[in-house]
mmCIF file of C-alpha atoms in Angstrom:
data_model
loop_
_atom_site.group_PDB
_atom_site.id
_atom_site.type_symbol
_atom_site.label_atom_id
_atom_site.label_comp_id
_atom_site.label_asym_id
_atom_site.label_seq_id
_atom_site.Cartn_x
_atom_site.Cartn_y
_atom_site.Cartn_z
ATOM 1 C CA UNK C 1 -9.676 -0.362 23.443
ATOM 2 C CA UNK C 2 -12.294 -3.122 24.147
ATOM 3 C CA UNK C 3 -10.989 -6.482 25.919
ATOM 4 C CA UNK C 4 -11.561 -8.161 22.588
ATOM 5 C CA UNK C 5 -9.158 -5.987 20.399
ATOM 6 C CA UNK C 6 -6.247 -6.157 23.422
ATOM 7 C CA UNK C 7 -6.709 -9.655 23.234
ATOM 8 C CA UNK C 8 -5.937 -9.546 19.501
ATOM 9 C CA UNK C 9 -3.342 -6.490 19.297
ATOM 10 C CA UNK C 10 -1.254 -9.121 21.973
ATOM 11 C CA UNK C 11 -1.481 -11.636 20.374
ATOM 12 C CA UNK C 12 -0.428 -10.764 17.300
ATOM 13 C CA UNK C 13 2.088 -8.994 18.565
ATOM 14 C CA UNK C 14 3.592 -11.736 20.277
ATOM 15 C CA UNK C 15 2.724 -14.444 17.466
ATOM 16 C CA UNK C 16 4.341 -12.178 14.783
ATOM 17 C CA UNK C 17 7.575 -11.672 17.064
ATOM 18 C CA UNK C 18 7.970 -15.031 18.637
ATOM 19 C CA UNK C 19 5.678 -17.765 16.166
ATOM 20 C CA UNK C 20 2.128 -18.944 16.423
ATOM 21 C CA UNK C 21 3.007 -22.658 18.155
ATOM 22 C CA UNK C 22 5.949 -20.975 20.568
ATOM 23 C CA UNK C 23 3.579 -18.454 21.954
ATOM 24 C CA UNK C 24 1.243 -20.242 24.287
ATOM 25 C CA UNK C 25 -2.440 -18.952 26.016
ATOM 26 C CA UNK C 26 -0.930 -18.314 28.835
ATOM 27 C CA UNK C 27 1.558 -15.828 27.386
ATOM 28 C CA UNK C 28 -1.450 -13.849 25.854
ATOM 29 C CA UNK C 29 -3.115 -13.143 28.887
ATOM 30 C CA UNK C 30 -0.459 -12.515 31.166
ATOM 31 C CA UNK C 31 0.860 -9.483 28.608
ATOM 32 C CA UNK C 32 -2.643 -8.568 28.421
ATOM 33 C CA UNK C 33 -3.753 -8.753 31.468
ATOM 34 C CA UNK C 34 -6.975 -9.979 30.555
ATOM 35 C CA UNK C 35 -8.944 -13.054 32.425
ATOM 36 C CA UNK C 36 -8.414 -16.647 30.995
ATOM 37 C CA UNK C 37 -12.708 -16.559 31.261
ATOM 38 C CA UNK C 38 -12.856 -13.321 28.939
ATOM 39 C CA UNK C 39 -10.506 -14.787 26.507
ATOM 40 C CA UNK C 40 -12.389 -18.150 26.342
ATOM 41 C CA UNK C 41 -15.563 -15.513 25.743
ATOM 42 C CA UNK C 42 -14.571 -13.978 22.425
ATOM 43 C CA UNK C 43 -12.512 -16.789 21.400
ATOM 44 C CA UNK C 44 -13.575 -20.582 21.965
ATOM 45 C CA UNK C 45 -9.626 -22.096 20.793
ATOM 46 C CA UNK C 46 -6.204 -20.546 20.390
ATOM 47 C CA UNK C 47 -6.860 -21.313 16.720
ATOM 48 C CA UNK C 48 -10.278 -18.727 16.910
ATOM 49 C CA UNK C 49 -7.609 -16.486 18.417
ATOM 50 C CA UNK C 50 -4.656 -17.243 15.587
ATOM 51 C CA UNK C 51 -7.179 -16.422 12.967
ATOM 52 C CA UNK C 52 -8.679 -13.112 14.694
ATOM 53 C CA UNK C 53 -4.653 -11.728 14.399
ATOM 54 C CA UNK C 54 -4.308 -12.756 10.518
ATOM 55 C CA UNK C 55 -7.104 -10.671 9.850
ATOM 56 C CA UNK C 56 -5.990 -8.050 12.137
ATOM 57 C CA UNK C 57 -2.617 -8.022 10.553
ATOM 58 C CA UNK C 58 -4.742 -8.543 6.721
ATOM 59 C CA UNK C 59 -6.532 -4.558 7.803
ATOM 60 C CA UNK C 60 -4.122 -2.688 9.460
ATOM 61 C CA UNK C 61 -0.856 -3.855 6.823
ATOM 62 C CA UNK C 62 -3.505 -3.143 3.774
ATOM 63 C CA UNK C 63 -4.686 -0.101 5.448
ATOM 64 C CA UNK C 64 -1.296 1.529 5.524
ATOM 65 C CA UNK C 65 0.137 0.148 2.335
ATOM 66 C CA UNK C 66 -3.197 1.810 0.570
ATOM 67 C CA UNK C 67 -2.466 4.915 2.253
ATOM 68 C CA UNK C 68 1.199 4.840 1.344
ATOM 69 C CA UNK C 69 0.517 4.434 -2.464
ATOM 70 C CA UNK C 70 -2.556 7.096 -2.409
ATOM 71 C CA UNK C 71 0.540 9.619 -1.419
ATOM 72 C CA UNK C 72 1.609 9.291 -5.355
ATOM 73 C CA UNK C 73 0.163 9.581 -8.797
ATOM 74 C CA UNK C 74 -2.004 5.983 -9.690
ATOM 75 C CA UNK C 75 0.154 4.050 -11.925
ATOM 76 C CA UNK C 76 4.399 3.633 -12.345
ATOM 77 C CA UNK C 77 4.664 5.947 -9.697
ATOM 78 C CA UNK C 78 2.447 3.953 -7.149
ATOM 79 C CA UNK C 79 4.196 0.670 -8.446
ATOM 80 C CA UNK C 80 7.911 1.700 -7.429
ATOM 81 C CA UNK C 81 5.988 3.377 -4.103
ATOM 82 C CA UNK C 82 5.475 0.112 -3.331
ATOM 83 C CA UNK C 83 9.161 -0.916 -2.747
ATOM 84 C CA UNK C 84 10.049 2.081 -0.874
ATOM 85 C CA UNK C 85 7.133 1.138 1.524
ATOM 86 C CA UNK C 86 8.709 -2.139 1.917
ATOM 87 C CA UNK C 87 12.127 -0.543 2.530
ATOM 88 C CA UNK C 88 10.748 1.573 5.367
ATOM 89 C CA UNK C 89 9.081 -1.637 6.927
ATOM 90 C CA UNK C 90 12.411 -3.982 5.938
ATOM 91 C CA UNK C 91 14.032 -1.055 8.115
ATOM 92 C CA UNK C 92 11.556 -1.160 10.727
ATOM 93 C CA UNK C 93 10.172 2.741 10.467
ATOM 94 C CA UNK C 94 6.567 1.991 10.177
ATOM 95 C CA UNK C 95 5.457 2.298 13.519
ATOM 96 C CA UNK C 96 1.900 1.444 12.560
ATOM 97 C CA UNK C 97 2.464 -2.377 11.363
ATOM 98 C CA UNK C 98 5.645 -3.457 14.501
ATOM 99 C CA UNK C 99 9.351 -3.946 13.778
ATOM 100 C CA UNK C 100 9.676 -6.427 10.872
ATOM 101 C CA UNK C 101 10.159 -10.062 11.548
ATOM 102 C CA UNK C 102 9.391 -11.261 7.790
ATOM 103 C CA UNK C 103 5.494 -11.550 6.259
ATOM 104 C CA UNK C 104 2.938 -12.623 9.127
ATOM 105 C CA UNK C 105 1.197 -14.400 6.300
ATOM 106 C CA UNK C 106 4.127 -16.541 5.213
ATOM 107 C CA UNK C 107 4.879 -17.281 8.786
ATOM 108 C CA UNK C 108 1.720 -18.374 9.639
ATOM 109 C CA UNK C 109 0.701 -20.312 6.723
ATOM 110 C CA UNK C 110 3.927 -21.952 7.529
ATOM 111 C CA UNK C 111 2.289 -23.218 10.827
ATOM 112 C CA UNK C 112 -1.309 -24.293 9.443
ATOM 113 C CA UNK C 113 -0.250 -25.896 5.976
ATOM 114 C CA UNK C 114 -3.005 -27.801 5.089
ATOM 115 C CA UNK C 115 -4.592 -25.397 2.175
ATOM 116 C CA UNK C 116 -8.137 -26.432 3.921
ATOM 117 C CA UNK C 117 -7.030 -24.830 7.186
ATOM 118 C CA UNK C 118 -8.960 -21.163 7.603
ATOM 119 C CA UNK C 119 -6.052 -19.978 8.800
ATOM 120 C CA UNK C 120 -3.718 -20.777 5.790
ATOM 121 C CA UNK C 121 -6.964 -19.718 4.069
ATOM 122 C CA UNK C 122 -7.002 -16.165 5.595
ATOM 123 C CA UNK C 123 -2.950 -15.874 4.562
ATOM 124 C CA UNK C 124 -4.012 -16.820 0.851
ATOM 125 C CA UNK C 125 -6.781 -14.249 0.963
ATOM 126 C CA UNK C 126 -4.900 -11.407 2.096
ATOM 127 C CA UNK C 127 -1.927 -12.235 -0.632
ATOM 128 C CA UNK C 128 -4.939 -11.942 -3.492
ATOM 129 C CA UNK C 129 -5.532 -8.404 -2.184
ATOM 130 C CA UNK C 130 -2.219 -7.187 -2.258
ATOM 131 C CA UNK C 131 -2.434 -8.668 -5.888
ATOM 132 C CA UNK C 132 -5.579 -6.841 -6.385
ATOM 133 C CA UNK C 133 -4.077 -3.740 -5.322
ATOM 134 C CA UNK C 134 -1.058 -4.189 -7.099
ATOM 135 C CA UNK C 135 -3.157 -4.824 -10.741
ATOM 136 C CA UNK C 136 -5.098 -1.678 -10.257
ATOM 137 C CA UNK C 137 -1.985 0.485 -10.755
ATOM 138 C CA UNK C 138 -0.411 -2.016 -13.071
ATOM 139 C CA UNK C 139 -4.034 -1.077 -15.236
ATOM 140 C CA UNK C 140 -2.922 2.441 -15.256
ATOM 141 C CA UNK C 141 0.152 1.746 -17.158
ATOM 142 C CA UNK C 142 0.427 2.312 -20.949
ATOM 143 C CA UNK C 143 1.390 -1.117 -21.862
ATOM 144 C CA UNK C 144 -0.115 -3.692 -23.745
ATOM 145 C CA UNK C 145 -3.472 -5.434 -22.600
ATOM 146 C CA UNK C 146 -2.189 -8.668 -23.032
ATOM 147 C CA UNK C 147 0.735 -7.341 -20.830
ATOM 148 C CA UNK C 148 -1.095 -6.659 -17.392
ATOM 149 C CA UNK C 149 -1.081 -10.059 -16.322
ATOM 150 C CA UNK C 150 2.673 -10.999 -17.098
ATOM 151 C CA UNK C 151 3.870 -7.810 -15.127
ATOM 152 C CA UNK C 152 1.538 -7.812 -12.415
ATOM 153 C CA UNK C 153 2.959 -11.181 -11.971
ATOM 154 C CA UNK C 154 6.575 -9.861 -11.733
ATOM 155 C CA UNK C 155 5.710 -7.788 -9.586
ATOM 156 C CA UNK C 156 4.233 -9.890 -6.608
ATOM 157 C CA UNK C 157 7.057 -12.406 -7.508
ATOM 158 C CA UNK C 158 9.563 -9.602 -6.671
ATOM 159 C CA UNK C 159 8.208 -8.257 -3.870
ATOM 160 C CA UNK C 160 7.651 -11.949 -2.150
ATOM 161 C CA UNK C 161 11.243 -12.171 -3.109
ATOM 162 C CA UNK C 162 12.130 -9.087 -1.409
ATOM 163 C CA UNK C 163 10.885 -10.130 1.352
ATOM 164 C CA UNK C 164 12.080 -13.321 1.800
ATOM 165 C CA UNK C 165 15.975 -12.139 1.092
ATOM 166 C CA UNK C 166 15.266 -9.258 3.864
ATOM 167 C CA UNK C 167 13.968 -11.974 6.483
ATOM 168 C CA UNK C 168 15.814 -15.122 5.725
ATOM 169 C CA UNK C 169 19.446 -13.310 4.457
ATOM 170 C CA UNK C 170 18.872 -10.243 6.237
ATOM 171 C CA UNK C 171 19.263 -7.904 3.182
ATOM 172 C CA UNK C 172 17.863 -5.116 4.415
ATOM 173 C CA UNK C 173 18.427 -3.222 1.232
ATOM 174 C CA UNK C 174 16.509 -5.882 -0.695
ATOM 175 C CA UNK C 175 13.114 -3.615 -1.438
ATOM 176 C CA UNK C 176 15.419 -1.246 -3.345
ATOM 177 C CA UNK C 177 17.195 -3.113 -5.227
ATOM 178 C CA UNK C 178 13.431 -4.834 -6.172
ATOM 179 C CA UNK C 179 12.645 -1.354 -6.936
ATOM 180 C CA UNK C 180 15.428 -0.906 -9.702
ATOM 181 C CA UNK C 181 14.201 -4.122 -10.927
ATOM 182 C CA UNK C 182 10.678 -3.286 -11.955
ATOM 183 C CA UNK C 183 11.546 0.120 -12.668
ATOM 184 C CA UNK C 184 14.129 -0.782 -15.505
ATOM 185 C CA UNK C 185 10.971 -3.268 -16.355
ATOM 186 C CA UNK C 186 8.508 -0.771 -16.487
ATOM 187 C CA UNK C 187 10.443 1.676 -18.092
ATOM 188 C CA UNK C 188 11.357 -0.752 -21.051
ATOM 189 C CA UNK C 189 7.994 -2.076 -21.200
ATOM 190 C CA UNK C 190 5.709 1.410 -21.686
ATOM 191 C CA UNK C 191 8.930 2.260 -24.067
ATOM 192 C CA UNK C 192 8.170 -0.410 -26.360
ATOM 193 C CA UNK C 193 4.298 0.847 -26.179
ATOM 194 C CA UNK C 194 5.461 4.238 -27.353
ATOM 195 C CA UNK C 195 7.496 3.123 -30.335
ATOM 196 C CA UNK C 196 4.620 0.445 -31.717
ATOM 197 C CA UNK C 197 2.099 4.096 -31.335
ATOM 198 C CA UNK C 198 4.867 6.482 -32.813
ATOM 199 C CA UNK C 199 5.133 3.367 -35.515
#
């Protein structure tokens, strides 16, 4: 591991565990171990450094959420996948992505509001991907065209909400009980597809 990507690993690390404004330079380099001059190298401003560990976070949580809905058939399948990855993080069993403390992204868009800001910007970006990613298996379903949109909706809108109730309320057991949500969805939805065919 280069200088550059211990600088990072740390400080997300620490900015994910502790918050962006209550983790300070100093902090960074002393867990790293890395000179104040190297750090000022690769990255001119804390904020340089803030936005390097969004889109570290953005790769590595997309990376393994990917992988963990590749281990299922495309489609329903994937979809409730989804919410048992989030219980195994909510539990902190992902080894991969650190103990959960709550969405990164939420956090730190939290810290740099303005909509403008590259950071919140960089939050935004990687919640349209996990949208993306969600739509792709919500396009495998047999449901209505017109459909996609308003379920693939209710979807992110559920999982945000599972992950808010597991942070702020500490209900742990939040991703599951998502999961019985969109599967009774689901299940009703591609039910009412069959009967308008068999009709």
């Amino acid at each position: 591991m280069d200088k550059q990507d211990l600088l990072i690993r740390t400080a997300f690390r620490l900015f994910y565990s502790r918050g962006i404004h209550a983790v300070g330079i100093n902090l960074v380099l002393a867990e790293s171990g890395v000179a104040k001059k190297t750090l000022y190298h690769h990255f001119p401003s804390k904020e340089h450094l803030v936005e390097a560990a969004v889109r570290f976070r953005d790769r590595s949580y997309r990376k393994w959420l990917t992988s963990r809905l590749e281990q299922v058939p495309a489609g329903k399948p994937a979809l409730l996948e989804l919410f048992n990855a989030l219980d195994d993080w909510f539990h902190s069993r992902v080894a991969d992505i650190e103990n959960f403390h709550g969405c990164f992204f939420i956090n730190a868009s939290a810290e740099f509001g303005a909509q403008d800001n590259i950071i919140h910007q960089a939050c935004s970006e990687h919640k349209a991907a996990i949208t993306a990613l969600i739509r792709e298996h919500v396009d495998k379903l047999s449901i209505p065209e017109k459909k996609k949109d308003e379920i693939t909706r209710l979807i992110v809108l559920v999982k945000e909400g599972a992950i808010s109730l597991a942070h702020v309320q500490g209900n742990l057991d939040a991703a599951l009980q998502a999961k019985k949500i969109i599967e009774g969805v689901l299940s009703a939805t591609q039910g009412q597809k069959k009967t308008s065919i068999e009709e």
